PDB file of C-alpha atoms in Angstrom:
ATOM      1  CA  MET A   1      18.560  39.880   3.441  1.00 45.00           C
ATOM      2  CA  ASN A   2      20.472  42.743   4.918  1.00 43.00           C
ATOM      3  CA  ARG A   3      19.743  44.533   7.302  1.00 42.00           C
ATOM      4  CA  LEU A   4      20.496  47.278   9.147  1.00 38.00           C
ATOM      5  CA  PRO A   5      23.131  48.176  12.194  1.00 42.00           C
ATOM      6  CA  ARG A   6      21.093  48.239  15.240  1.00 40.00           C
ATOM      7  CA  ILE A   7      24.035  49.018  17.874  1.00 35.00           C
ATOM      8  CA  ILE A   8      23.007  52.113  20.400  1.00 37.00           C
ATOM      9  CA  VAL A   9      25.419  54.250  21.198  1.00 37.00           C
ATOM     10  CA  ASN A  10      23.652  57.089  23.683  1.00 42.00           C
ATOM     11  CA  CYS A  11      19.979  57.479  24.056  1.00 38.00           C
ATOM     12  CA  GLY A  12      20.812  60.014  21.501  1.00 42.00           C
ATOM     13  CA  LEU A  13      20.174  57.508  19.027  1.00 36.00           C
ATOM     14  CA  THR A  14      16.853  55.593  19.960  1.00 40.00           C
ATOM     15  CA  VAL A  15      15.430  57.418  16.904  1.00 34.00           C
ATOM     16  CA  ILE A  16      17.474  56.043  14.921  1.00 35.00           C
ATOM     17  CA  VAL A  17      17.641  52.016  15.813  1.00 36.00           C
ATOM     18  CA  LEU A  18      13.924  53.098  15.999  1.00 34.00           C
ATOM     19  CA  VAL A  19      13.485  53.790  12.850  1.00 35.00           C
ATOM     20  CA  ALA A  20      15.746  51.162  11.280  1.00 41.00           C
ATOM     21  CA  SER A  21      13.892  48.163  13.301  1.00 43.00           C
ATOM     22  CA  ALA A  22      10.611  49.520  11.167  1.00 42.00           C
ATOM     23  CA  PHE A  23      12.592  48.966   7.698  1.00 38.00           C
ATOM     24  CA  GLU A  24      13.316  45.705   9.159  1.00 43.00           C
ATOM     25  CA  SER A  25       9.760  44.881   9.881  1.00 43.00           C
ATOM     26  CA  SER A  26       8.405  46.422   7.102  1.00 42.00           C
ATOM     27  CA  SER A  27      11.074  44.628   4.520  1.00 43.00           C
ATOM     28  CA  CYS A  28      10.308  41.099   6.613  1.00 41.00           C
ATOM     29  CA  ASN A  29       6.194  41.228   6.055  1.00 44.00           C
ATOM     30  CA  ALA A  30       7.053  42.643   2.664  1.00 42.00           C
ATOM     31  CA  GLN A  31       9.008  38.743   1.827  1.00 44.00           C
ATOM     32  CA  GLN A  32       6.529  36.570   3.774  1.00 45.00           C
ATOM     33  CA  PRO A  33       5.324  33.897   1.849  1.00 41.00           C
ATOM     34  CA  THR A  34       1.604  33.464   1.000  1.00 39.00           C
ATOM     35  CA  PRO A  35      -0.287  30.895   2.263  1.00 37.00           C
ATOM     36  CA  ALA A  36      -0.836  29.799  -0.846  1.00 36.00           C
ATOM     37  CA  GLU A  37       2.915  29.877  -1.548  1.00 37.00           C
ATOM     38  CA  THR A  38       3.398  28.029   1.436  1.00 34.00           C
ATOM     39  CA  ALA A  39       0.935  25.295   0.440  1.00 32.00           C
ATOM     40  CA  THR A  40       2.732  24.565  -2.876  1.00 32.00           C
ATOM     41  CA  ALA A  41       6.048  24.615  -0.550  1.00 31.00           C
ATOM     42  CA  LYS A  42       5.218  21.740   0.870  1.00 31.00           C
ATOM     43  CA  PRO A  43       7.384  18.273   0.088  1.00 35.00           C
ATOM     44  CA  ALA A  44       5.653  15.707  -2.093  1.00 36.00           C
ATOM     45  CA  GLY A  45       3.230  13.520   0.215  1.00 42.00           C
ATOM     46  CA  ALA A  46       2.839  15.123   2.399  1.00 39.00           C
ATOM     47  CA  GLU A  47      -0.651  15.865   2.628  1.00 44.00           C
ATOM     48  CA  LYS A  48      -0.917  11.982   2.731  1.00 56.00           C
ATOM     49  CA  LYS A  49      -3.510  10.648   4.025  1.00 60.00           C
ATOM     50  CA  THR A  50      -3.347   8.447   7.136  1.00 62.00           C
ATOM     51  CA  GLU A  51      -5.065   4.466   7.362  1.00 66.00           C
ATOM     52  CA  PRO A  52      -8.695   4.908   8.137  1.00 68.00           C
ATOM     53  CA  THR A  53     -10.769   3.513  11.495  1.00 74.00           C
ATOM     54  CA  GLU A  54     -13.348   0.530  10.713  1.00 79.00           C
ATOM     55  CA  LYS A  55     -16.366  -0.005  11.522  1.00 83.00           C
ATOM     56  CA  THR A  56     -16.564  -4.238  11.261  1.00 93.00           C
ATOM     57  CA  ALA A  57     -14.179  -7.010  13.394  1.00 92.00           C
ATOM     58  CA  TRP A  58     -10.597  -8.215  10.575  1.00 96.00           C
ATOM     59  CA  VAL A  59     -10.275 -12.590  10.084  1.00 94.00           C
ATOM     60  CA  THR A  60      -6.537 -13.352   9.959  1.00 95.00           C
ATOM     61  CA  LEU A  61      -6.067 -16.254   6.807  1.00 96.00           C
ATOM     62  CA  GLN A  62      -4.255 -19.076   8.480  1.00 92.00           C
ATOM     63  CA  GLY A  63      -4.427 -22.429   7.860  1.00 90.00           C
ATOM     64  CA  ASN A  64      -5.688 -22.696   4.607  1.00 94.00           C
ATOM     65  CA  TRP A  65      -3.048 -21.723   2.307  1.00 97.00           C
ATOM     66  CA  LYS A  66      -2.131 -23.529  -0.677  1.00 97.00           C
ATOM     67  CA  THR A  67       1.679 -23.214  -2.842  1.00 98.00           C
ATOM     68  CA  CYS A  68       1.553 -22.050  -6.214  1.00 97.00           C
ATOM     69  CA  GLN A  69       3.860 -24.628  -8.210  1.00 95.00           C
ATOM     70  CA  PHE A  70       4.996 -21.788 -10.178  1.00 97.00           C
ATOM     71  CA  GLY A  71       7.403 -24.503 -11.223  1.00 96.00           C
ATOM     72  CA  GLY A  72      12.065 -23.274  -9.974  1.00 96.00           C
ATOM     73  CA  ASP A  73       9.785 -23.197  -6.369  1.00 98.00           C
ATOM     74  CA  GLY A  74      11.415 -22.318  -3.636  1.00 98.00           C
ATOM     75  CA  ASP A  75      11.081 -24.346   0.317  1.00 98.00           C
ATOM     76  CA  VAL A  76       7.714 -22.807   1.560  1.00 98.00           C
ATOM     77  CA  THR A  77       6.987 -23.537   5.782  1.00 98.00           C
ATOM     78  CA  ILE A  78       4.791 -21.323   7.938  1.00 97.00           C
ATOM     79  CA  ASN A  79       5.181 -21.282  11.368  1.00 96.00           C
ATOM     80  CA  ASP A  80       3.029 -19.534  14.323  1.00 94.00           C
ATOM     81  CA  GLY A  81       1.265 -17.752  11.470  1.00 94.00           C
ATOM     82  CA  VAL A  82       5.054 -16.855   9.663  1.00 98.00           C
ATOM     83  CA  ILE A  83       5.029 -17.759   6.209  1.00 99.00           C
ATOM     84  CA  LYS A  84       8.376 -17.876   4.801  1.00 99.00           C
ATOM     85  CA  LEU A  85       9.183 -18.312   1.263  1.00 99.00           C
ATOM     86  CA  GLU A  86      12.480 -18.402  -0.167  1.00 98.00           C
ATOM     87  CA  TYR A  87      14.618 -18.466  -2.886  1.00 98.00           C
ATOM     88  CA  GLY A  88      13.125 -19.526  -6.098  1.00 97.00           C
ATOM     89  CA  ASP A  89      13.783 -19.528 -10.295  1.00 97.00           C
ATOM     90  CA  PRO A  90      12.774 -17.128 -10.413  1.00 97.00           C
ATOM     91  CA  LEU A  91       9.317 -17.202  -7.690  1.00 98.00           C
ATOM     92  CA  THR A  92       7.705 -19.013  -4.739  1.00 99.00           C
ATOM     93  CA  GLY A  93       4.800 -17.979  -3.403  1.00 99.00           C
ATOM     94  CA  VAL A  94       1.157 -19.138  -1.151  1.00 98.00           C
ATOM     95  CA  ARG A  95      -1.955 -18.418  -2.562  1.00 98.00           C
ATOM     96  CA  TRP A  96      -5.650 -18.973   0.025  1.00 97.00           C
ATOM     97  CA  GLY A  97      -7.564 -22.500  -0.852  1.00 94.00           C
ATOM     98  CA  GLY A  98     -10.510 -20.349   0.982  1.00 90.00           C
ATOM     99  CA  PRO A  99     -14.396 -20.166  -0.004  1.00 90.00           C
ATOM    100  CA  PHE A 100     -15.195 -17.105  -2.005  1.00 90.00           C
ATOM    101  CA  ASP A 101     -18.299 -14.671  -2.349  1.00 85.00           C
ATOM    102  CA  GLY A 102     -19.851 -16.656  -5.751  1.00 72.00           C
ATOM    103  CA  LYS A 103     -17.380 -20.148  -5.827  1.00 63.00           C
ATOM    104  CA  LYS A 104     -16.481 -22.148  -4.060  1.00 58.00           C
ATOM    105  CA  SER A 105     -12.388 -23.533  -2.910  1.00 52.00           C
ATOM    106  CA  GLU A 106     -11.623 -25.537  -6.077  1.00 53.00           C
ATOM    107  CA  ASP A 107      -9.343 -27.595  -3.256  1.00 54.00           C
ATOM    108  CA  ALA A 108      -9.467 -27.053   0.549  1.00 47.00           C
ATOM    109  CA  ASP A 109     -12.633 -28.684   1.977  1.00 44.00           C
ATOM    110  CA  THR A 110     -15.515 -28.644   4.671  1.00 40.00           C
ATOM    111  CA  ALA A 111     -14.004 -29.697   7.742  1.00 40.00           C
ATOM    112  CA  SER A 112     -10.265 -28.353   6.790  1.00 42.00           C
ATOM    113  CA  ASP A 113     -12.266 -24.310   6.276  1.00 41.00           C
ATOM    114  CA  ALA A 114     -14.143 -25.847   9.653  1.00 37.00           C
ATOM    115  CA  GLN A 115     -10.717 -26.073  11.359  1.00 41.00           C
ATOM    116  CA  ALA A 116      -9.721 -23.384   9.712  1.00 43.00           C
ATOM    117  CA  GLY A 117     -12.213 -20.594  11.090  1.00 44.00           C
ATOM    118  CA  GLU A 118     -12.818 -19.826   7.443  1.00 47.00           C
ATOM    119  CA  SER A 119     -16.193 -21.713   6.002  1.00 53.00           C
ATOM    120  CA  GLN A 120     -17.381 -18.701   5.764  1.00 78.00           C
ATOM    121  CA  PRO A 121     -16.798 -16.890   2.224  1.00 91.00           C
ATOM    122  CA  LEU A 122     -14.209 -13.980   1.564  1.00 93.00           C
ATOM    123  CA  PRO A 123     -15.235 -11.271  -0.325  1.00 96.00           C
ATOM    124  CA  ARG A 124     -14.637  -9.887  -3.906  1.00 96.00           C
ATOM    125  CA  ASP A 125     -15.428  -6.753  -3.056  1.00 97.00           C
ATOM    126  CA  ASN A 126     -15.606  -4.158  -0.907  1.00 97.00           C
ATOM    127  CA  TYR A 127     -14.062  -5.465   1.869  1.00 98.00           C
ATOM    128  CA  GLU A 128      -9.714  -4.084   3.176  1.00 98.00           C
ATOM    129  CA  VAL A 129      -7.220  -6.607   3.357  1.00 98.00           C
ATOM    130  CA  ARG A 130      -3.075  -6.175   4.750  1.00 98.00           C
ATOM    131  CA  TRP A 131      -0.160  -8.237   6.523  1.00 99.00           C
ATOM    132  CA  GLU A 132       3.466  -7.676   6.885  1.00 99.00           C
ATOM    133  CA  CYS A 133       5.726  -8.635   5.001  1.00 99.00           C
ATOM    134  CA  ARG A 134      10.193  -7.660   5.400  1.00 98.00           C
ATOM    135  CA  ARG A 135      12.885  -9.700   2.552  1.00 98.00           C
ATOM    136  CA  ASP A 136      15.142 -11.503   4.845  1.00 98.00           C
ATOM    137  CA  LYS A 137      17.462 -11.505   1.546  1.00 97.00           C
ATOM    138  CA  GLY A 138      17.827 -11.212  -2.046  1.00 96.00           C
ATOM    139  CA  PHE A 139      17.276  -7.425  -4.745  1.00 91.00           C
ATOM    140  CA  ASP A 140      13.867  -7.857  -6.175  1.00 96.00           C
ATOM    141  CA  PHE A 141       9.816  -7.795  -4.565  1.00 97.00           C
ATOM    142  CA  LEU A 142       9.397  -9.610  -1.213  1.00 98.00           C
ATOM    143  CA  CYS A 143       5.912  -9.834  -1.469  1.00 98.00           C
ATOM    144  CA  ALA A 144       3.979  -9.743  -5.269  1.00 98.00           C
ATOM    145  CA  PHE A 145      -0.255  -9.853  -3.466  1.00 99.00           C
ATOM    146  CA  THR A 146      -2.681 -10.466  -5.521  1.00 99.00           C
ATOM    147  CA  PHE A 147      -6.260  -9.675  -4.800  1.00 98.00           C
ATOM    148  CA  PRO A 148      -9.587  -9.668  -6.360  1.00 98.00           C
ATOM    149  CA  VAL A 149     -11.469  -6.282  -7.963  1.00 98.00           C
ATOM    150  CA  ALA A 150     -14.454  -7.958  -8.482  1.00 97.00           C
ATOM    151  CA  GLU A 151     -14.366 -10.745 -11.349  1.00 95.00           C
ATOM    152  CA  GLN A 152     -10.933  -9.471 -12.113  1.00 97.00           C
ATOM    153  CA  HIS A 153      -7.506  -9.602  -9.712  1.00 98.00           C
ATOM    154  CA  ALA A 154      -4.969  -7.123  -9.200  1.00 98.00           C
ATOM    155  CA  SER A 155      -1.930  -7.000  -7.895  1.00 98.00           C
ATOM    156  CA  LEU A 156       0.031  -4.681  -5.538  1.00 99.00           C
ATOM    157  CA  VAL A 157       3.334  -4.477  -6.383  1.00 98.00           C
ATOM    158  CA  MET A 158       5.676  -4.036  -3.593  1.00 98.00           C
ATOM    159  CA  GLY A 159      10.135  -3.588  -4.202  1.00 97.00           C
ATOM    160  CA  GLY A 160      10.295  -4.716  -8.156  1.00 96.00           C
ATOM    161  CA  TRP A 161      12.344  -4.355 -11.086  1.00 95.00           C
ATOM    162  CA  GLY A 162      15.142  -4.375  -8.958  1.00 92.00           C
ATOM    163  CA  GLY A 163      14.136  -3.469  -5.996  1.00 93.00           C
ATOM    164  CA  GLY A 164      12.760   0.193  -6.495  1.00 93.00           C
ATOM    165  CA  ILE A 165       9.576  -0.216  -8.029  1.00 96.00           C
ATOM    166  CA  THR A 166       6.131   0.279  -5.640  1.00 98.00           C
ATOM    167  CA  GLY A 167       2.392  -0.028  -7.571  1.00 98.00           C
ATOM    168  CA  ILE A 168      -0.485  -2.492  -8.883  1.00 98.00           C
ATOM    169  CA  SER A 169       0.184  -4.867 -12.173  1.00 97.00           C
ATOM    170  CA  SER A 170      -2.055  -4.422 -13.982  1.00 97.00           C
ATOM    171  CA  ILE A 171      -4.045  -1.034 -14.740  1.00 98.00           C
ATOM    172  CA  ASP A 172      -5.563  -0.988 -18.061  1.00 98.00           C
ATOM    173  CA  GLY A 173      -2.615  -3.617 -19.255  1.00 97.00           C
ATOM    174  CA  ARG A 174       0.660  -1.544 -18.550  1.00 97.00           C
ATOM    175  CA  ASP A 175       2.618  -3.174 -14.807  1.00 96.00           C
ATOM    176  CA  ALA A 176       3.250  -1.564 -11.749  1.00 97.00           C
ATOM    177  CA  SER A 177       6.619   0.158 -13.724  1.00 96.00           C
ATOM    178  CA  ASP A 178       4.474   1.218 -15.719  1.00 96.00           C
ATOM    179  CA  ASN A 179       1.085   3.433 -15.065  1.00 97.00           C
ATOM    180  CA  GLU A 180      -0.860   5.495 -12.162  1.00 96.00           C
ATOM    181  CA  THR A 181       0.719   4.030  -9.905  1.00 98.00           C
ATOM    182  CA  THR A 182       4.150   3.639 -10.203  1.00 97.00           C
ATOM    183  CA  MET A 183       6.010   5.115  -7.011  1.00 97.00           C
ATOM    184  CA  PHE A 184       9.918   4.445  -6.393  1.00 96.00           C
ATOM    185  CA  LYS A 185      10.644   2.802  -3.173  1.00 96.00           C
ATOM    186  CA  ASN A 186      13.579   0.862  -1.457  1.00 95.00           C
ATOM    187  CA  TYR A 187      13.113  -1.758   1.572  1.00 97.00           C
ATOM    188  CA  ASP A 188      15.360  -2.602   4.136  1.00 97.00           C
ATOM    189  CA  ASP A 189      16.599  -6.140   4.635  1.00 97.00           C
ATOM    190  CA  LYS A 190      14.989  -7.266   7.623  1.00 98.00           C
ATOM    191  CA  LYS A 191      12.701  -4.943   8.353  1.00 98.00           C
ATOM    192  CA  TRP A 192       9.051  -5.719   8.917  1.00 99.00           C
ATOM    193  CA  TYR A 193       6.449  -3.358   6.834  1.00 99.00           C
ATOM    194  CA  LYS A 194       3.410  -2.933   6.782  1.00 99.00           C
ATOM    195  CA  ALA A 195      -0.018  -2.846   3.088  1.00 99.00           C
ATOM    196  CA  ARG A 196      -3.016  -2.601   3.621  1.00 98.00           C
ATOM    197  CA  VAL A 197      -5.423  -2.662  -0.275  1.00 99.00           C
ATOM    198  CA  ARG A 198      -8.731  -1.153   0.348  1.00 98.00           C
ATOM    199  CA  VAL A 199     -10.523  -2.534  -2.679  1.00 98.00           C
ATOM    200  CA  GLU A 200     -13.908  -0.782  -3.158  1.00 97.00           C
ATOM    201  CA  THR A 201     -16.084  -0.177  -6.073  1.00 96.00           C
ATOM    202  CA  GLU A 202     -14.879   3.336  -6.900  1.00 97.00           C
ATOM    203  CA  LYS A 203     -11.273   2.788  -6.106  1.00 98.00           C
ATOM    204  CA  ILE A 204      -8.282   0.909  -4.630  1.00 98.00           C
ATOM    205  CA  THR A 205      -6.388   3.076  -1.798  1.00 98.00           C
ATOM    206  CA  VAL A 206      -3.006   1.349  -0.863  1.00 98.00           C
ATOM    207  CA  TRP A 207      -0.781   2.178   2.374  1.00 98.00           C
ATOM    208  CA  ILE A 208       2.578   1.593   3.551  1.00 98.00           C
ATOM    209  CA  ASP A 209       3.491   1.710   6.456  1.00 98.00           C
ATOM    210  CA  GLY A 210       0.312   4.014   7.870  1.00 96.00           C
ATOM    211  CA  LYS A 211       0.398   6.365   4.631  1.00 96.00           C
ATOM    212  CA  GLU A 212      -1.328   6.723   2.057  1.00 97.00           C
ATOM    213  CA  MET A 213       0.657   5.527  -1.590  1.00 97.00           C
ATOM    214  CA  PHE A 214      -2.030   6.049  -3.927  1.00 95.00           C
ATOM    215  CA  ASP A 215      -5.429   5.833  -4.153  1.00 96.00           C
ATOM    216  CA  GLN A 216      -6.465   3.878  -7.893  1.00 98.00           C
ATOM    217  CA  PRO A 217     -10.163   5.063  -9.783  1.00 98.00           C
ATOM    218  CA  ARG A 218     -11.611   2.093 -10.873  1.00 98.00           C
ATOM    219  CA  LYS A 219     -14.428   3.312 -13.487  1.00 97.00           C
ATOM    220  CA  ASP A 220     -12.640   3.518 -16.866  1.00 97.00           C
ATOM    221  CA  HIS A 221     -10.172   1.590 -16.615  1.00 98.00           C
ATOM    222  CA  GLU A 222      -9.358  -2.896 -16.649  1.00 98.00           C
ATOM    223  CA  PHE A 223      -6.967  -4.664 -13.783  1.00 98.00           C
ATOM    224  CA  ASP A 224      -5.422  -8.094 -14.671  1.00 97.00           C
ATOM    225  CA  ILE A 225      -2.515  -9.881 -13.727  1.00 97.00           C
ATOM    226  CA  ARG A 226       0.613 -10.491 -15.324  1.00 94.00           C
ATOM    227  CA  PHE A 227       0.285 -13.833 -16.304  1.00 95.00           C
ATOM    228  CA  GLU A 228       3.073 -15.901 -14.254  1.00 95.00           C
ATOM    229  CA  MET A 229       0.954 -14.665 -11.633  1.00 97.00           C
ATOM    230  CA  ASP A 230      -2.371 -17.051 -12.069  1.00 97.00           C
ATOM    231  CA  PRO A 231      -0.917 -19.547  -9.492  1.00 98.00           C
ATOM    232  CA  CYS A 232      -1.558 -16.498  -6.546  1.00 98.00           C
ATOM    233  CA  THR A 233      -5.539 -15.489  -8.128  1.00 97.00           C
ATOM    234  CA  PRO A 234      -7.873 -15.180  -6.269  1.00 96.00           C
ATOM    235  CA  LEU A 235      -5.602 -14.416  -3.174  1.00 98.00           C
ATOM    236  CA  GLY A 236      -2.172 -15.230  -2.774  1.00 98.00           C
ATOM    237  CA  ILE A 237       2.071 -13.497  -2.779  1.00 99.00           C
ATOM    238  CA  ALA A 238       4.610 -14.558  -4.081  1.00 99.00           C
ATOM    239  CA  ASN A 239       8.557 -13.359  -4.393  1.00 98.00           C
ATOM    240  CA  PHE A 240      10.444 -12.689  -6.846  1.00 98.00           C
ATOM    241  CA  GLU A 241      14.582 -14.342  -6.700  1.00 97.00           C
ATOM    242  CA  CYS A 242      14.792 -13.498  -2.180  1.00 98.00           C
ATOM    243  CA  ASP A 243      13.573 -14.604   1.109  1.00 98.00           C
ATOM    244  CA  SER A 244      10.397 -12.908   2.519  1.00 99.00           C
ATOM    245  CA  GLN A 245       8.423 -13.411   5.046  1.00 99.00           C
ATOM    246  CA  ILE A 246       4.623 -12.631   5.644  1.00 99.00           C
ATOM    247  CA  ARG A 247       2.526 -12.631   8.580  1.00 98.00           C
ATOM    248  CA  ASN A 248      -1.401 -10.946  10.218  1.00 98.00           C
ATOM    249  CA  ILE A 249      -2.547 -11.113   7.742  1.00 98.00           C
ATOM    250  CA  GLN A 250      -5.760 -10.141   7.729  1.00 97.00           C
ATOM    251  CA  ILE A 251      -9.193  -9.425   5.773  1.00 97.00           C
ATOM    252  CA  ARG A 252     -12.631  -7.631   6.461  1.00 96.00           C
ATOM    253  CA  ARG A 253     -15.630  -6.790   4.779  1.00 96.00           C
ATOM    254  CA  LEU A 254     -16.246  -3.320   4.294  1.00 96.00           C
ATOM    255  CA  ASP A 255     -19.818  -2.063   6.502  1.00 93.00           C
ATOM    256  CA  PRO A 256     -21.441   0.011   3.906  1.00 93.00           C
ATOM    257  CA  THR A 257     -21.167   3.275   5.803  1.00 92.00           C
ATOM    258  CA  GLU A 258     -17.146   3.124   4.809  1.00 93.00           C
ATOM    259  CA  ILE A 259     -17.869   2.903   0.856  1.00 90.00           C
ATOM    260  CA  ALA A 260     -17.425   5.662  -1.408  1.00 79.00           C
ATOM    261  CA  PRO A 261     -20.230   6.914  -3.008  1.00 77.00           C
ATOM    262  CA  SER A 262     -20.543   6.542  -6.672  1.00 65.00           C
ATOM    263  CA  LYS A 263     -20.013   9.400  -8.950  1.00 56.00           C
ATOM    264  CA  LYS A 264     -24.293   8.681  -9.291  1.00 48.00           C
ATOM    265  CA  ASP A 265     -25.419   8.112  -5.965  1.00 44.00           C
ATOM    266  CA  GLU A 266     -24.330  11.651  -6.034  1.00 41.00           C
ATOM    267  CA  LYS A 267     -26.169  13.751  -8.318  1.00 39.00           C
TER     268      LYS A 267
END
């Protein structure tokens, strides 16, 4: 915007200065964006919600992790609650061996469950799970976290398809690289990332490092996993051609007051 000069030579030019200032102020006001224009100009993701508060206690999942046996697996070590998954050909992973709602554990005995403090079944619906993960070296997904969606399953893929894709596999038969949740996100090596998944009757919500990534409705959608991830069910973690670590894996049931009402309940 071109502005008129405002050099004051003497008192006789006061009127000119005032007129110029008034013109300048009017021009600026005329070019101020409206509130709607300002909102439109905000960068994508600026309105993403942060993580919600919780009303029930988190339970740490430890002591009952089993190797997945994909075939071509790298080494798995667990020390001080940190699970290390080494480079596999192509997959390495673990799954939780304890019981879940509606079904007893297939391979964990009662004594093992009691020792781990996990004798109670884990939820399949209306719950949250969270964890931290990092890739030490490699180029593909540092973590594909498979979790129950009632009687179905889904996987949150972090850094797949060469390292840049994050999303849920699969929705209506479409992978994380090609559905409503597909997003591009880079993950730096040797940096811890916090992930959180909330499974409600109406939707699945995902946060990474406290920022909401997507909010996927469940109604009229089918959830499934790629066949390669079957050994991770009902809850498990895998990586793809990389070395990665996972820690602080926790789960909690949602309090009824935290669950979003269904559309029919709102009527």
